[in-house]
């Protein structure tokens, strides 16, 4: 039973020896174990989404010489200590706290800047107590997949009018990897654009992009939307940046002024001048009224109205009493739209004095009617004069012809002669021989004779039956030639004479 009493003593001794061996012999043993030391950094490449936690794996063999194991990012002068046992590394935690073999770390909330190559490094304390690299892992290349930021669309720095071509830019940044697609839409219509410009910082851990389109704006674009759509492998759904084109658009108003009632107006009438400000955008407009160039104190009666297309319109009304002294006054509507140059539209108030107007009207009416009467009278007079002249002329004509062809002759009964041409002359009748060219045949003549006066009686053949239809020739019209000098139109006997007829008028 010897080994029993010695047993505990030997065990204790050997344990002590081991410990002593370990403690004393470490440097010597370290040199030996360096050869057997192993460090494993199995991850070649790791990609992690930004914001997530990165795990970097590193294991070593259990027996290792004194000296720390650290995580370095980069190598050479660029290196950066990510983790070591001492010190504060807020984002980094060890997977197994205090382990000699497991040196895996977690880095939470990874950022694009965290991209790079990470090395797990075993240092050993040299004789000079300085640390030197014992072994390093092959390195793990970490890429941080980063989503692009929400795309931002910016327009021109100032508003532009319809028809102008202006650039719009879409930017998104901080994404990794660099491949990204950008599409543009106006409402739902696709717009072609150049490929986006990609820029990156020195570390190439993330990229920024910028895409530009040129667009012409129109009035209708007040309600239009510009969309920049970005697609990236880190995104489950594309990101859309929007821009209301109304932000870039200025539609200047059309302005005109009208008056109700329109000029000229009667004295003391109320005239409403309305300034129509139409089709403008944006809605900030200031309307002022000037009377003869001086600003008027006008109640703000205008109300901004938004039309369906998104443009605005506004009417501003000013009421003016048309006092006589305001005759010829100008009323100017001054519109300042969106801090642009003012637009002036003017109307002039013209006043008619009602009494003067009436008088004028009356006198002119009178003048008119007088003139009319004069004209009518003149025309009538002229017509009458012409008529009289014509009649006189006709009479003259007849008279002058009567001397030749239409003649009236009175045949007195021959007192002395025995043979007469007039057989039907028993009652001492004198016949007027009236020769009318037109109705020679139809006219029969009978001249009745009294003692002192003679009547020329003409009986026409048209009314032969009625004795009452006997007509008396107006002998005024029958020129009875008394002139004896005239040669007889018909050769008569020398004894025949021309009667001188005296006709009493009724
Ligand atoms: C490290 O790289 C060497 C060659 O460069 C290779 O032989 C070895 O297998 C690599 N180790 C690991 C863990 O990848
Ligand atoms: C890390 O950088 C420092 C100086 O910045 C340098 O002295 C050191 O040797 C570097 N270490 C490694 C492992 O590259
Ligand atoms: C990307 O954009 C951000 C913000 O716009 C800026 O701070 C950063 O410097 C840009 N990076 C590059 C590489 O252009
Ligand atoms: C117009 O009104 C003024 C007072 O407002 C008055 O003196 C003037 O007689 C009026 N004129 C007419 C034509 O009514
Ligand atoms: C004056 O009119 C404008 C519309 O042009 C309106 O926005 C504003 O509220 C009005 N101001 C007053 C004091 O009525
Ligand atoms: C107003 O002026 C016009 C000419 O400008 C003139 O014809 C008219 O008679 C004037 N009215 C009054 C009421 O003075």
PDB file of C-alpha atoms in Angstrom, residues 149-389:
ATOM      1  CA  UNK A 149     -30.981  57.201 -50.185  1.00  0.00           C
ATOM      2  CA  UNK A 150     -34.446  58.296 -51.206  1.00  0.00           C
ATOM      3  CA  UNK A 151     -34.064  59.957 -54.567  1.00  0.00           C
ATOM      4  CA  UNK A 152     -34.416  63.720 -54.586  1.00  0.00           C
ATOM      5  CA  UNK A 153     -35.569  65.595 -57.651  1.00  0.00           C
ATOM      6  CA  UNK A 154     -34.599  69.200 -57.999  1.00  0.00           C
ATOM      7  CA  UNK A 155     -35.733  71.641 -60.642  1.00  0.00           C
ATOM      8  CA  UNK A 156     -34.397  74.893 -61.941  1.00  0.00           C
ATOM      9  CA  UNK A 157     -33.537  77.436 -59.311  1.00  0.00           C
ATOM     10  CA  UNK A 158     -36.302  79.749 -60.431  1.00  0.00           C
ATOM     11  CA  UNK A 159     -39.710  79.484 -62.032  1.00  0.00           C
ATOM     12  CA  UNK A 160     -39.871  79.470 -65.786  1.00  0.00           C
ATOM     13  CA  UNK A 161     -42.596  80.235 -68.261  1.00  0.00           C
ATOM     14  CA  UNK A 162     -44.375  77.794 -70.546  1.00  0.00           C
ATOM     15  CA  UNK A 163     -42.273  76.639 -73.470  1.00  0.00           C
ATOM     16  CA  UNK A 164     -38.958  76.898 -71.700  1.00  0.00           C
ATOM     17  CA  UNK A 165     -36.567  73.986 -71.616  1.00  0.00           C
ATOM     18  CA  UNK A 166     -35.220  73.353 -68.152  1.00  0.00           C
ATOM     19  CA  UNK A 167     -33.125  70.671 -66.435  1.00  0.00           C
ATOM     20  CA  UNK A 168     -34.322  68.454 -63.624  1.00  0.00           C
ATOM     21  CA  UNK A 169     -31.895  66.422 -61.575  1.00  0.00           C
ATOM     22  CA  UNK A 170     -32.427  63.313 -59.524  1.00  0.00           C
ATOM     23  CA  UNK A 171     -29.861  62.344 -56.919  1.00  0.00           C
ATOM     24  CA  UNK A 172     -29.485  59.368 -54.634  1.00  0.00           C
ATOM     25  CA  UNK A 173     -26.429  58.345 -52.717  1.00  0.00           C
ATOM     26  CA  UNK A 174     -24.782  56.023 -50.278  1.00  0.00           C
ATOM     27  CA  UNK A 175     -25.516  52.862 -52.146  1.00  0.00           C
ATOM     28  CA  UNK A 176     -23.395  49.822 -52.677  1.00  0.00           C
ATOM     29  CA  UNK A 177     -22.644  48.188 -55.003  1.00  0.00           C
ATOM     30  CA  UNK A 178     -22.456  50.783 -57.685  1.00  0.00           C
ATOM     31  CA  UNK A 179     -24.898  49.287 -60.153  1.00  0.00           C
ATOM     32  CA  UNK A 180     -28.101  51.283 -60.137  1.00  0.00           C
ATOM     33  CA  UNK A 181     -30.863  52.013 -62.586  1.00  0.00           C
ATOM     34  CA  UNK A 182     -32.711  55.300 -62.868  1.00  0.00           C
ATOM     35  CA  UNK A 183     -35.931  55.879 -64.794  1.00  0.00           C
ATOM     36  CA  UNK A 184     -37.843  59.082 -65.329  1.00  0.00           C
ATOM     37  CA  UNK A 185     -41.549  59.568 -65.751  1.00  0.00           C
ATOM     38  CA  UNK A 186     -43.771  62.552 -66.322  1.00  0.00           C
ATOM     39  CA  UNK A 187     -47.013  61.423 -64.752  1.00  0.00           C
ATOM     40  CA  UNK A 188     -47.104  57.969 -66.274  1.00  0.00           C
ATOM     41  CA  UNK A 189     -45.167  58.654 -69.411  1.00  0.00           C
ATOM     42  CA  UNK A 190     -41.606  57.499 -69.548  1.00  0.00           C
ATOM     43  CA  UNK A 191     -38.974  60.084 -70.368  1.00  0.00           C
ATOM     44  CA  UNK A 192     -35.689  59.152 -71.891  1.00  0.00           C
ATOM     45  CA  UNK A 193     -32.610  60.238 -69.985  1.00  0.00           C
ATOM     46  CA  UNK A 194     -28.871  59.781 -70.154  1.00  0.00           C
ATOM     47  CA  UNK A 195     -27.424  57.043 -67.923  1.00  0.00           C
ATOM     48  CA  UNK A 196     -26.860  58.348 -64.414  1.00  0.00           C
ATOM     49  CA  UNK A 197     -23.507  59.722 -63.370  1.00  0.00           C
ATOM     50  CA  UNK A 198     -21.998  57.629 -60.597  1.00  0.00           C
ATOM     51  CA  UNK A 199     -19.459  59.018 -58.198  1.00  0.00           C
ATOM     52  CA  UNK A 200     -17.755  57.411 -55.282  1.00  0.00           C
ATOM     53  CA  UNK A 201     -15.551  58.457 -52.474  1.00  0.00           C
ATOM     54  CA  UNK A 202     -11.951  57.385 -52.022  1.00  0.00           C
ATOM     55  CA  UNK A 203     -12.830  54.158 -50.259  1.00  0.00           C
ATOM     56  CA  UNK A 204     -15.385  53.134 -52.887  1.00  0.00           C
ATOM     57  CA  UNK A 205     -17.502  51.826 -50.074  1.00  0.00           C
ATOM     58  CA  UNK A 206     -20.553  53.634 -51.454  1.00  0.00           C
ATOM     59  CA  UNK A 207     -21.649  55.535 -54.469  1.00  0.00           C
ATOM     60  CA  UNK A 208     -23.708  58.543 -55.330  1.00  0.00           C
ATOM     61  CA  UNK A 209     -25.623  58.985 -58.524  1.00  0.00           C
ATOM     62  CA  UNK A 210     -27.034  61.956 -60.363  1.00  0.00           C
ATOM     63  CA  UNK A 211     -29.374  61.821 -63.348  1.00  0.00           C
ATOM     64  CA  UNK A 212     -30.568  64.798 -65.361  1.00  0.00           C
ATOM     65  CA  UNK A 213     -33.401  65.259 -67.840  1.00  0.00           C
ATOM     66  CA  UNK A 214     -34.243  68.305 -69.920  1.00  0.00           C
ATOM     67  CA  UNK A 215     -37.890  69.118 -70.109  1.00  0.00           C
ATOM     68  CA  UNK A 216     -40.084  71.772 -71.664  1.00  0.00           C
ATOM     69  CA  UNK A 217     -42.777  73.017 -69.358  1.00  0.00           C
ATOM     70  CA  UNK A 218     -46.293  73.861 -70.442  1.00  0.00           C
ATOM     71  CA  UNK A 219     -49.317  75.493 -68.868  1.00  0.00           C
ATOM     72  CA  UNK A 220     -50.925  72.086 -68.414  1.00  0.00           C
ATOM     73  CA  UNK A 221     -47.999  70.982 -66.288  1.00  0.00           C
ATOM     74  CA  UNK A 222     -49.343  72.771 -63.244  1.00  0.00           C
ATOM     75  CA  UNK A 223     -50.822  69.453 -62.229  1.00  0.00           C
ATOM     76  CA  UNK A 224     -48.036  67.294 -63.612  1.00  0.00           C
ATOM     77  CA  UNK A 225     -45.604  65.278 -61.590  1.00  0.00           C
ATOM     78  CA  UNK A 226     -42.077  64.330 -62.436  1.00  0.00           C
ATOM     79  CA  UNK A 227     -40.940  60.998 -61.082  1.00  0.00           C
ATOM     80  CA  UNK A 228     -37.433  59.623 -60.689  1.00  0.00           C
ATOM     81  CA  UNK A 229     -37.511  55.903 -60.079  1.00  0.00           C
ATOM     82  CA  UNK A 230     -34.427  54.185 -58.705  1.00  0.00           C
ATOM     83  CA  UNK A 231     -33.860  50.455 -58.647  1.00  0.00           C
ATOM     84  CA  UNK A 232     -30.989  48.785 -56.788  1.00  0.00           C
ATOM     85  CA  UNK A 233     -30.210  45.226 -55.726  1.00  0.00           C
ATOM     86  CA  UNK A 234     -30.599  46.175 -52.100  1.00  0.00           C
ATOM     87  CA  UNK A 235     -34.172  47.285 -52.689  1.00  0.00           C
ATOM     88  CA  UNK A 236     -37.211  45.085 -52.678  1.00  0.00           C
ATOM     89  CA  UNK A 237     -39.276  47.848 -54.254  1.00  0.00           C
ATOM     90  CA  UNK A 238     -37.996  50.720 -56.327  1.00  0.00           C
ATOM     91  CA  UNK A 239     -37.675  54.124 -54.756  1.00  0.00           C
ATOM     92  CA  UNK A 240     -39.492  57.075 -56.270  1.00  0.00           C
ATOM     93  CA  UNK A 241     -38.588  60.683 -55.990  1.00  0.00           C
ATOM     94  CA  UNK A 242     -41.307  63.069 -57.121  1.00  0.00           C
ATOM     95  CA  UNK A 243     -41.387  66.668 -58.165  1.00  0.00           C
ATOM     96  CA  UNK A 244     -44.439  68.793 -58.770  1.00  0.00           C
ATOM     97  CA  UNK A 245     -43.784  70.663 -61.968  1.00  0.00           C
ATOM     98  CA  UNK A 246     -45.876  73.490 -60.609  1.00  0.00           C
ATOM     99  CA  UNK A 247     -42.878  74.309 -58.417  1.00  0.00           C
ATOM    100  CA  UNK A 248     -40.921  75.222 -61.512  1.00  0.00           C
ATOM    101  CA  UNK A 249     -43.685  76.842 -63.508  1.00  0.00           C
ATOM    102  CA  UNK A 250     -44.878  80.378 -63.770  1.00  0.00           C
ATOM    103  CA  UNK A 251     -47.844  81.182 -65.982  1.00  0.00           C
ATOM    104  CA  UNK A 252     -48.294  84.916 -66.245  1.00  0.00           C
ATOM    105  CA  UNK A 253     -51.859  86.198 -66.225  1.00  0.00           C
ATOM    106  CA  UNK A 254     -53.743  87.791 -69.052  1.00  0.00           C
ATOM    107  CA  UNK A 255     -55.222  91.028 -67.795  1.00  0.00           C
ATOM    108  CA  UNK A 256     -57.989  93.160 -69.181  1.00  0.00           C
ATOM    109  CA  UNK A 257     -60.308  95.799 -67.818  1.00  0.00           C
ATOM    110  CA  UNK A 258     -63.895  96.396 -68.777  1.00  0.00           C
ATOM    111  CA  UNK A 259     -66.507  98.859 -67.607  1.00  0.00           C
ATOM    112  CA  UNK A 260     -70.145  98.244 -66.841  1.00  0.00           C
ATOM    113  CA  UNK A 261     -71.913 100.165 -68.215  1.00  0.00           C
ATOM    114  CA  UNK A 262     -69.408 100.928 -70.923  1.00  0.00           C
ATOM    115  CA  UNK A 263     -68.359 104.533 -71.448  1.00  0.00           C
ATOM    116  CA  UNK A 264     -69.719 107.022 -72.127  1.00  0.00           C
ATOM    117  CA  UNK A 265     -72.109 107.083 -69.203  1.00  0.00           C
ATOM    118  CA  UNK A 266     -74.510 109.647 -67.853  1.00  0.00           C
ATOM    119  CA  UNK A 267     -73.525 111.936 -65.040  1.00  0.00           C
ATOM    120  CA  UNK A 268     -73.686 110.421 -61.528  1.00  0.00           C
ATOM    121  CA  UNK A 269     -74.112 106.879 -62.844  1.00  0.00           C
ATOM    122  CA  UNK A 270     -72.186 104.184 -60.998  1.00  0.00           C
ATOM    123  CA  UNK A 271     -69.633 102.507 -63.172  1.00  0.00           C
ATOM    124  CA  UNK A 272     -68.107  99.143 -62.271  1.00  0.00           C
ATOM    125  CA  UNK A 273     -64.614  98.629 -63.583  1.00  0.00           C
ATOM    126  CA  UNK A 274     -63.675  94.969 -63.521  1.00  0.00           C
ATOM    127  CA  UNK A 275     -60.125  93.790 -63.864  1.00  0.00           C
ATOM    128  CA  UNK A 276     -60.082  90.263 -65.218  1.00  0.00           C
ATOM    129  CA  UNK A 277     -56.887  88.488 -64.246  1.00  0.00           C
ATOM    130  CA  UNK A 278     -56.887  85.119 -65.910  1.00  0.00           C
ATOM    131  CA  UNK A 279     -54.909  81.925 -66.223  1.00  0.00           C
ATOM    132  CA  UNK A 280     -51.989  82.402 -63.924  1.00  0.00           C
ATOM    133  CA  UNK A 281     -49.833  80.309 -61.671  1.00  0.00           C
ATOM    134  CA  UNK A 282     -48.840  80.460 -58.874  1.00  0.00           C
ATOM    135  CA  UNK A 283     -51.727  82.171 -57.169  1.00  0.00           C
ATOM    136  CA  UNK A 284     -49.848  84.977 -55.512  1.00  0.00           C
ATOM    137  CA  UNK A 285     -51.068  88.062 -57.270  1.00  0.00           C
ATOM    138  CA  UNK A 286     -51.568  91.584 -56.030  1.00  0.00           C
ATOM    139  CA  UNK A 287     -54.099  93.775 -57.775  1.00  0.00           C
ATOM    140  CA  UNK A 288     -54.140  97.500 -57.193  1.00  0.00           C
ATOM    141  CA  UNK A 289     -56.124 100.255 -58.841  1.00  0.00           C
ATOM    142  CA  UNK A 290     -54.822 103.629 -59.881  1.00  0.00           C
ATOM    143  CA  UNK A 291     -57.002 106.608 -60.677  1.00  0.00           C
ATOM    144  CA  UNK A 292     -55.108 108.945 -62.960  1.00  0.00           C
ATOM    145  CA  UNK A 293     -51.897 107.304 -61.802  1.00  0.00           C
ATOM    146  CA  UNK A 294     -52.618 107.611 -58.088  1.00  0.00           C
ATOM    147  CA  UNK A 295     -53.317 104.537 -56.068  1.00  0.00           C
ATOM    148  CA  UNK A 296     -56.934 104.197 -55.050  1.00  0.00           C
ATOM    149  CA  UNK A 297     -58.174 102.957 -51.736  1.00  0.00           C
ATOM    150  CA  UNK A 298     -60.150 100.001 -52.936  1.00  0.00           C
ATOM    151  CA  UNK A 299     -61.874  97.432 -50.846  1.00  0.00           C
ATOM    152  CA  UNK A 300     -60.423  94.016 -51.467  1.00  0.00           C
ATOM    153  CA  UNK A 301     -63.304  92.360 -53.229  1.00  0.00           C
ATOM    154  CA  UNK A 302     -61.229  89.975 -55.260  1.00  0.00           C
ATOM    155  CA  UNK A 303     -61.372  86.281 -54.673  1.00  0.00           C
ATOM    156  CA  UNK A 304     -58.887  83.816 -55.996  1.00  0.00           C
ATOM    157  CA  UNK A 305     -60.476  81.004 -57.970  1.00  0.00           C
ATOM    158  CA  UNK A 306     -58.655  77.849 -58.871  1.00  0.00           C
ATOM    159  CA  UNK A 307     -59.664  76.439 -62.205  1.00  0.00           C
ATOM    160  CA  UNK A 308     -59.748  72.706 -62.929  1.00  0.00           C
ATOM    161  CA  UNK A 309     -56.427  72.807 -64.780  1.00  0.00           C
ATOM    162  CA  UNK A 310     -54.798  74.220 -61.666  1.00  0.00           C
ATOM    163  CA  UNK A 311     -54.428  77.725 -62.993  1.00  0.00           C
ATOM    164  CA  UNK A 312     -55.943  80.617 -61.097  1.00  0.00           C
ATOM    165  CA  UNK A 313     -58.142  83.499 -62.008  1.00  0.00           C
ATOM    166  CA  UNK A 314     -59.342  86.517 -60.178  1.00  0.00           C
ATOM    167  CA  UNK A 315     -61.601  89.487 -60.779  1.00  0.00           C
ATOM    168  CA  UNK A 316     -61.096  92.777 -59.031  1.00  0.00           C
ATOM    169  CA  UNK A 317     -63.933  95.258 -59.132  1.00  0.00           C
ATOM    170  CA  UNK A 318     -63.863  98.957 -58.421  1.00  0.00           C
ATOM    171  CA  UNK A 319     -67.003 101.091 -58.409  1.00  0.00           C
ATOM    172  CA  UNK A 320     -66.788 104.688 -59.487  1.00  0.00           C
ATOM    173  CA  UNK A 321     -69.450 107.372 -59.374  1.00  0.00           C
ATOM    174  CA  UNK A 322     -69.306 109.143 -62.680  1.00  0.00           C
ATOM    175  CA  UNK A 323     -69.169 112.679 -61.366  1.00  0.00           C
ATOM    176  CA  UNK A 324     -68.756 115.291 -64.008  1.00  0.00           C
ATOM    177  CA  UNK A 325     -65.239 116.214 -62.883  1.00  0.00           C
ATOM    178  CA  UNK A 326     -64.159 112.601 -63.405  1.00  0.00           C
ATOM    179  CA  UNK A 327     -64.761 112.921 -67.096  1.00  0.00           C
ATOM    180  CA  UNK A 328     -61.693 111.583 -68.894  1.00  0.00           C
ATOM    181  CA  UNK A 329     -60.247 109.985 -65.757  1.00  0.00           C
ATOM    182  CA  UNK A 330     -58.219 106.850 -66.287  1.00  0.00           C
ATOM    183  CA  UNK A 331     -58.588 103.776 -64.101  1.00  0.00           C
ATOM    184  CA  UNK A 332     -55.634 101.456 -64.200  1.00  0.00           C
ATOM    185  CA  UNK A 333     -55.597  97.914 -62.943  1.00  0.00           C
ATOM    186  CA  UNK A 334     -52.072  97.049 -61.885  1.00  0.00           C
ATOM    187  CA  UNK A 335     -51.320  93.366 -61.492  1.00  0.00           C
ATOM    188  CA  UNK A 336     -48.159  92.168 -59.830  1.00  0.00           C
ATOM    189  CA  UNK A 337     -47.894  88.444 -60.261  1.00  0.00           C
ATOM    190  CA  UNK A 338     -45.339  86.384 -58.372  1.00  0.00           C
ATOM    191  CA  UNK A 339     -43.090  89.407 -57.775  1.00  0.00           C
ATOM    192  CA  UNK A 340     -42.752  89.996 -61.501  1.00  0.00           C
ATOM    193  CA  UNK A 341     -42.924  93.304 -63.303  1.00  0.00           C
ATOM    194  CA  UNK A 342     -46.372  94.868 -62.972  1.00  0.00           C
ATOM    195  CA  UNK A 343     -48.871  94.579 -65.783  1.00  0.00           C
ATOM    196  CA  UNK A 344     -51.072  97.638 -66.262  1.00  0.00           C
ATOM    197  CA  UNK A 345     -54.409  97.744 -68.049  1.00  0.00           C
ATOM    198  CA  UNK A 346     -56.297 101.009 -68.319  1.00  0.00           C
ATOM    199  CA  UNK A 347     -59.842 102.145 -68.906  1.00  0.00           C
ATOM    200  CA  UNK A 348     -61.034 105.721 -69.382  1.00  0.00           C
ATOM    201  CA  UNK A 349     -64.234 107.070 -67.918  1.00  0.00           C
ATOM    202  CA  UNK A 350     -66.180 109.209 -70.369  1.00  0.00           C
ATOM    203  CA  UNK A 351     -69.193 111.090 -69.217  1.00  0.00           C
ATOM    204  CA  UNK A 352     -71.947 112.544 -71.250  1.00  0.00           C
ATOM    205  CA  UNK A 353     -73.999 115.344 -69.727  1.00  0.00           C
ATOM    206  CA  UNK A 354     -77.575 114.079 -70.063  1.00  0.00           C
ATOM    207  CA  UNK A 355     -79.233 117.526 -70.581  1.00  0.00           C
ATOM    208  CA  UNK A 356     -76.741 118.647 -73.205  1.00  0.00           C
ATOM    209  CA  UNK A 357     -77.044 115.340 -74.809  1.00  0.00           C
ATOM    210  CA  UNK A 358     -80.825 115.722 -74.930  1.00  0.00           C
ATOM    211  CA  UNK A 359     -80.566 119.201 -76.381  1.00  0.00           C
ATOM    212  CA  UNK A 360     -78.123 118.078 -78.939  1.00  0.00           C
ATOM    213  CA  UNK A 361     -80.413 115.285 -79.810  1.00  0.00           C
ATOM    214  CA  UNK A 362     -83.409 117.507 -80.120  1.00  0.00           C
ATOM    215  CA  UNK A 363     -81.682 120.141 -82.184  1.00  0.00           C
ATOM    216  CA  UNK A 364     -80.145 117.576 -84.357  1.00  0.00           C
ATOM    217  CA  UNK A 365     -83.519 115.916 -84.682  1.00  0.00           C
ATOM    218  CA  UNK A 366     -85.065 119.219 -85.574  1.00  0.00           C
ATOM    219  CA  UNK A 367     -82.292 119.948 -87.979  1.00  0.00           C
ATOM    220  CA  UNK A 368     -82.775 116.539 -89.430  1.00  0.00           C
ATOM    221  CA  UNK A 369     -86.464 116.899 -89.909  1.00  0.00           C
ATOM    222  CA  UNK A 370     -86.024 120.377 -91.319  1.00  0.00           C
ATOM    223  CA  UNK A 371     -83.495 119.129 -93.724  1.00  0.00           C
ATOM    224  CA  UNK A 372     -85.811 116.303 -94.650  1.00  0.00           C
ATOM    225  CA  UNK A 373     -88.695 118.684 -95.193  1.00  0.00           C
ATOM    226  CA  UNK A 374     -86.510 120.959 -97.259  1.00  0.00           C
ATOM    227  CA  UNK A 375     -85.391 118.078 -99.373  1.00  0.00           C
ATOM    228  CA  UNK A 376     -88.925 116.815 -99.833  1.00  0.00           C
ATOM    229  CA  UNK A 377     -90.181 120.275-100.625  1.00  0.00           C
ATOM    230  CA  UNK A 378     -87.318 120.848-102.962  1.00  0.00           C
ATOM    231  CA  UNK A 379     -87.931 117.611-104.746  1.00  0.00           C
ATOM    232  CA  UNK A 380     -91.640 118.277-104.954  1.00  0.00           C
ATOM    233  CA  UNK A 381     -91.031 121.803-106.200  1.00  0.00           C
ATOM    234  CA  UNK A 382     -88.577 120.595-108.777  1.00  0.00           C
ATOM    235  CA  UNK A 383     -90.942 117.899-109.907  1.00  0.00           C
ATOM    236  CA  UNK A 384     -93.770 120.400-110.087  1.00  0.00           C
ATOM    237  CA  UNK A 385     -91.614 122.882-111.940  1.00  0.00           C
ATOM    238  CA  UNK A 386     -90.542 120.207-114.350  1.00  0.00           C
ATOM    239  CA  UNK A 387     -94.137 119.165-114.772  1.00  0.00           C
ATOM    240  CA  UNK A 388     -95.242 122.718-115.445  1.00  0.00           C
ATOM    241  CA  UNK A 389     -92.376 123.224-117.786  1.00  0.00           C
TER     242      UNK A 389
END
